[in-house]
XYZ file of C-alpha atoms in Angstrom:
217
model
C 0.014 -0.048 0.085
C 1.266 3.518 -0.795
C 2.609 5.709 2.138
C 0.564 8.620 3.252
C 1.647 12.083 1.843
C 0.498 14.038 5.014
C 2.493 13.162 8.024
C 2.238 14.394 11.588
C 3.385 17.966 12.230
C 6.373 17.817 14.494
C 5.532 21.209 16.007
C 1.974 20.214 16.837
C 0.560 21.420 20.101
C -3.084 20.352 20.680
C -3.740 23.178 23.302
C -2.476 25.821 20.958
C -4.497 24.484 17.984
C -7.568 24.282 20.219
C -6.978 27.924 21.361
C -6.566 29.032 17.719
C -9.689 27.388 16.564
C -11.813 28.676 19.486
C -10.434 32.262 18.824
C -11.375 31.857 15.002
C -15.018 31.134 15.971
C -15.451 33.497 18.958
C -17.591 36.681 18.619
C -19.027 38.120 15.496
C -18.025 36.459 12.327
C -15.637 33.666 11.678
C -12.012 33.718 10.637
C -12.012 31.189 8.013
C -8.260 31.766 7.134
C -7.215 30.988 10.719
C -9.307 27.755 10.625
C -7.738 26.693 7.280
C -4.277 27.563 8.650
C -4.836 25.442 11.736
C -6.491 22.425 10.152
C -4.352 21.805 7.215
C -1.122 21.781 9.091
C -2.216 18.781 11.230
C -2.306 15.109 10.275
C -5.634 13.233 10.788
C -4.388 11.683 14.171
C -3.536 15.165 15.332
C -7.022 16.523 14.431
C -8.599 13.622 16.517
C -6.497 14.709 19.366
C -7.495 18.335 19.019
C -11.224 17.389 19.178
C -10.601 15.827 22.601
C -8.446 18.699 23.859
C -10.895 21.343 22.565
C -13.866 19.665 24.573
C -11.500 19.422 27.706
C -10.492 22.984 27.545
C -13.720 24.658 26.623
C -16.485 22.162 27.511
C -17.659 22.502 23.929
C -17.802 20.135 20.971
C -15.530 21.233 18.345
C -17.480 19.674 15.445
C -20.691 21.313 16.640
C -19.045 24.580 16.803
C -17.695 24.177 13.292
C -21.167 23.188 12.027
C -22.666 26.330 13.589
C -20.009 28.762 12.245
C -19.388 27.419 8.698
C -21.476 26.579 5.708
C -21.578 25.238 2.172
C -18.658 23.548 0.563
C -16.224 24.909 3.061
C -18.115 23.255 5.995
C -18.198 19.988 4.195
C -14.456 20.079 3.566
C -13.543 21.017 7.135
C -15.815 18.468 8.685
C -14.518 15.802 6.425
C -10.925 16.563 7.393
C -11.917 15.833 11.062
C -13.401 12.509 10.282
C -11.270 9.379 10.978
C -10.347 7.564 7.691
C -12.877 4.665 8.222
C -15.530 7.300 9.150
C -14.878 9.298 6.133
C -15.015 6.182 3.861
C -18.241 5.100 5.372
C -19.662 8.540 4.859
C -18.744 8.666 1.344
C -20.092 5.120 0.627
C -23.415 5.952 2.191
C -23.660 9.014 0.276
C -22.827 7.248 -2.978
C -25.594 4.757 -2.526
C -28.306 6.886 -0.945
C -31.025 8.670 -2.882
C -31.549 8.499 -6.673
C -28.669 7.002 -8.651
C -25.440 5.378 -7.556
C -21.944 7.195 -7.600
C -20.186 4.211 -9.031
C -16.763 5.872 -9.082
C -16.815 6.408 -5.358
C -17.778 2.813 -4.749
C -14.985 1.517 -6.963
C -12.339 3.842 -5.677
C -12.912 2.886 -1.989
C -13.778 -0.793 -2.305
C -10.978 -1.597 -4.737
C -8.114 0.197 -2.950
C -8.624 -0.608 0.799
C -6.861 -3.314 2.761
C -8.566 -6.108 4.589
C -8.200 -4.310 7.859
C -9.469 -1.061 6.339
C -12.594 -2.748 4.877
C -13.430 -4.285 8.219
C -13.108 -0.978 10.015
C -15.354 0.703 7.258
C -17.904 -1.957 7.767
C -17.961 -1.447 11.503
C -18.166 2.300 11.196
C -20.918 2.103 8.558
C -23.042 -0.054 10.886
C -22.446 2.140 13.907
C -23.280 5.306 12.025
C -26.094 4.237 9.628
C -27.505 1.117 11.567
C -27.282 -1.073 8.621
C -24.790 -3.494 6.991
C -22.755 -2.031 4.307
C -23.070 -5.271 2.287
C -26.832 -5.155 2.520
C -27.047 -1.522 1.228
C -24.533 -2.182 -1.635
C -26.431 -5.264 -2.728
C -29.726 -3.237 -2.658
C -28.196 -0.519 -4.916
C -26.196 -2.634 -7.421
C -26.778 -5.640 -9.597
C -25.280 -8.208 -11.954
C -21.588 -8.839 -12.261
C -20.725 -5.445 -10.912
C -22.884 -6.010 -7.819
C -21.229 -9.360 -7.234
C -17.838 -7.928 -7.447
C -18.632 -5.222 -4.779
C -20.145 -7.919 -2.538
C -16.898 -9.936 -2.865
C -14.855 -6.821 -2.028
C -17.082 -6.142 0.972
C -15.677 -9.363 2.584
C -12.269 -7.814 3.015
C -10.585 -11.235 2.506
C -7.706 -10.710 0.146
C -4.846 -13.183 0.410
C -1.832 -11.991 2.462
C 0.989 -13.914 0.984
C 4.319 -13.283 -0.662
C 4.278 -12.716 -4.405
C 4.184 -16.015 -6.399
C 5.611 -15.572 -9.980
C 4.333 -18.898 -10.989
C 0.790 -18.190 -9.783
C 0.895 -14.874 -11.440
C 1.580 -16.472 -14.689
C -1.072 -19.107 -14.228
C -3.631 -16.434 -13.287
C -2.624 -14.369 -16.290
C -3.507 -17.251 -18.615
C -6.819 -17.856 -16.815
C -7.720 -14.222 -17.395
C -6.716 -14.332 -20.936
C -8.765 -17.576 -21.420
C -11.787 -15.837 -19.736
C -11.515 -12.574 -21.590
C -9.695 -11.934 -24.880
C -9.718 -15.574 -25.937
C -13.236 -16.234 -24.918
C -16.351 -15.364 -27.064
C -17.743 -12.909 -24.589
C -16.251 -12.694 -21.199
C -16.295 -15.123 -18.222
C -16.809 -12.607 -15.501
C -16.656 -15.116 -12.663
C -12.988 -15.665 -13.326
C -12.168 -12.003 -13.135
C -14.267 -11.605 -9.959
C -12.444 -14.576 -8.343
C -8.978 -13.363 -8.965
C -9.332 -9.522 -8.620
C -11.149 -9.852 -5.204
C -9.060 -12.767 -3.750
C -5.429 -11.935 -4.771
C -3.331 -9.396 -2.807
C -2.607 -6.064 -4.584
C 1.008 -7.051 -4.972
C 0.103 -10.411 -6.611
C -2.352 -8.712 -8.933
C 0.300 -6.360 -10.137
C 2.560 -9.306 -10.798
C -0.420 -10.918 -12.659
C -1.117 -7.935 -14.800
C 2.520 -7.808 -15.752
C 2.377 -11.349 -16.874
C -0.911 -10.732 -18.696
C 0.858 -8.301 -21.020
C 2.962 -11.271 -22.248
C 0.008 -13.394 -23.299
C -2.660 -10.841 -24.203
C -3.040 -8.403 -26.994
C -4.261 -5.628 -24.608
C -2.671 -4.250 -21.509
C -4.693 -4.965 -18.434
């Protein structure tokens, strides 16, 4: 998995950041620039610490104060930055499958890129926040091969093994047989391998596929 690009601020001080945020929202008007300056220089784990420190120092809920002072897209952005990663993913997934239509790009981006541990954390957060199972809601809003792929991904059960070059070559041939070489496409073969193999193993498989297929994966 890629390393995060936002790392903890070595000069972070939870009390100072809490003071700065309270000052930015106290009195008439709101100092949006001060809020931006404070929020963007913290990593997510530091923002979680600030929410606790803020309540301890002022007896107020930071998120409630932000909601009362901000609005529109700026409010959405700031509140999202204060969500824990699993909470944010659960929020985005629920929004993607609620109401009319389905935001497939959101479903694909999250479900196809998270680790087993992250998927389990998302499922727990989703149930806690929305009182329903993520898998059930996904199943109710998708269908066919696409729906089955997402249900498989909801299990969070990818293999965790060292890369096996021989297996990568064998899987590449299976995908070629089920895809380019097959009249139509045997989707179950793709579903099986894409949802079960580790990301590292899949990369090796896609590399091998370029040797047997006409098209890059």
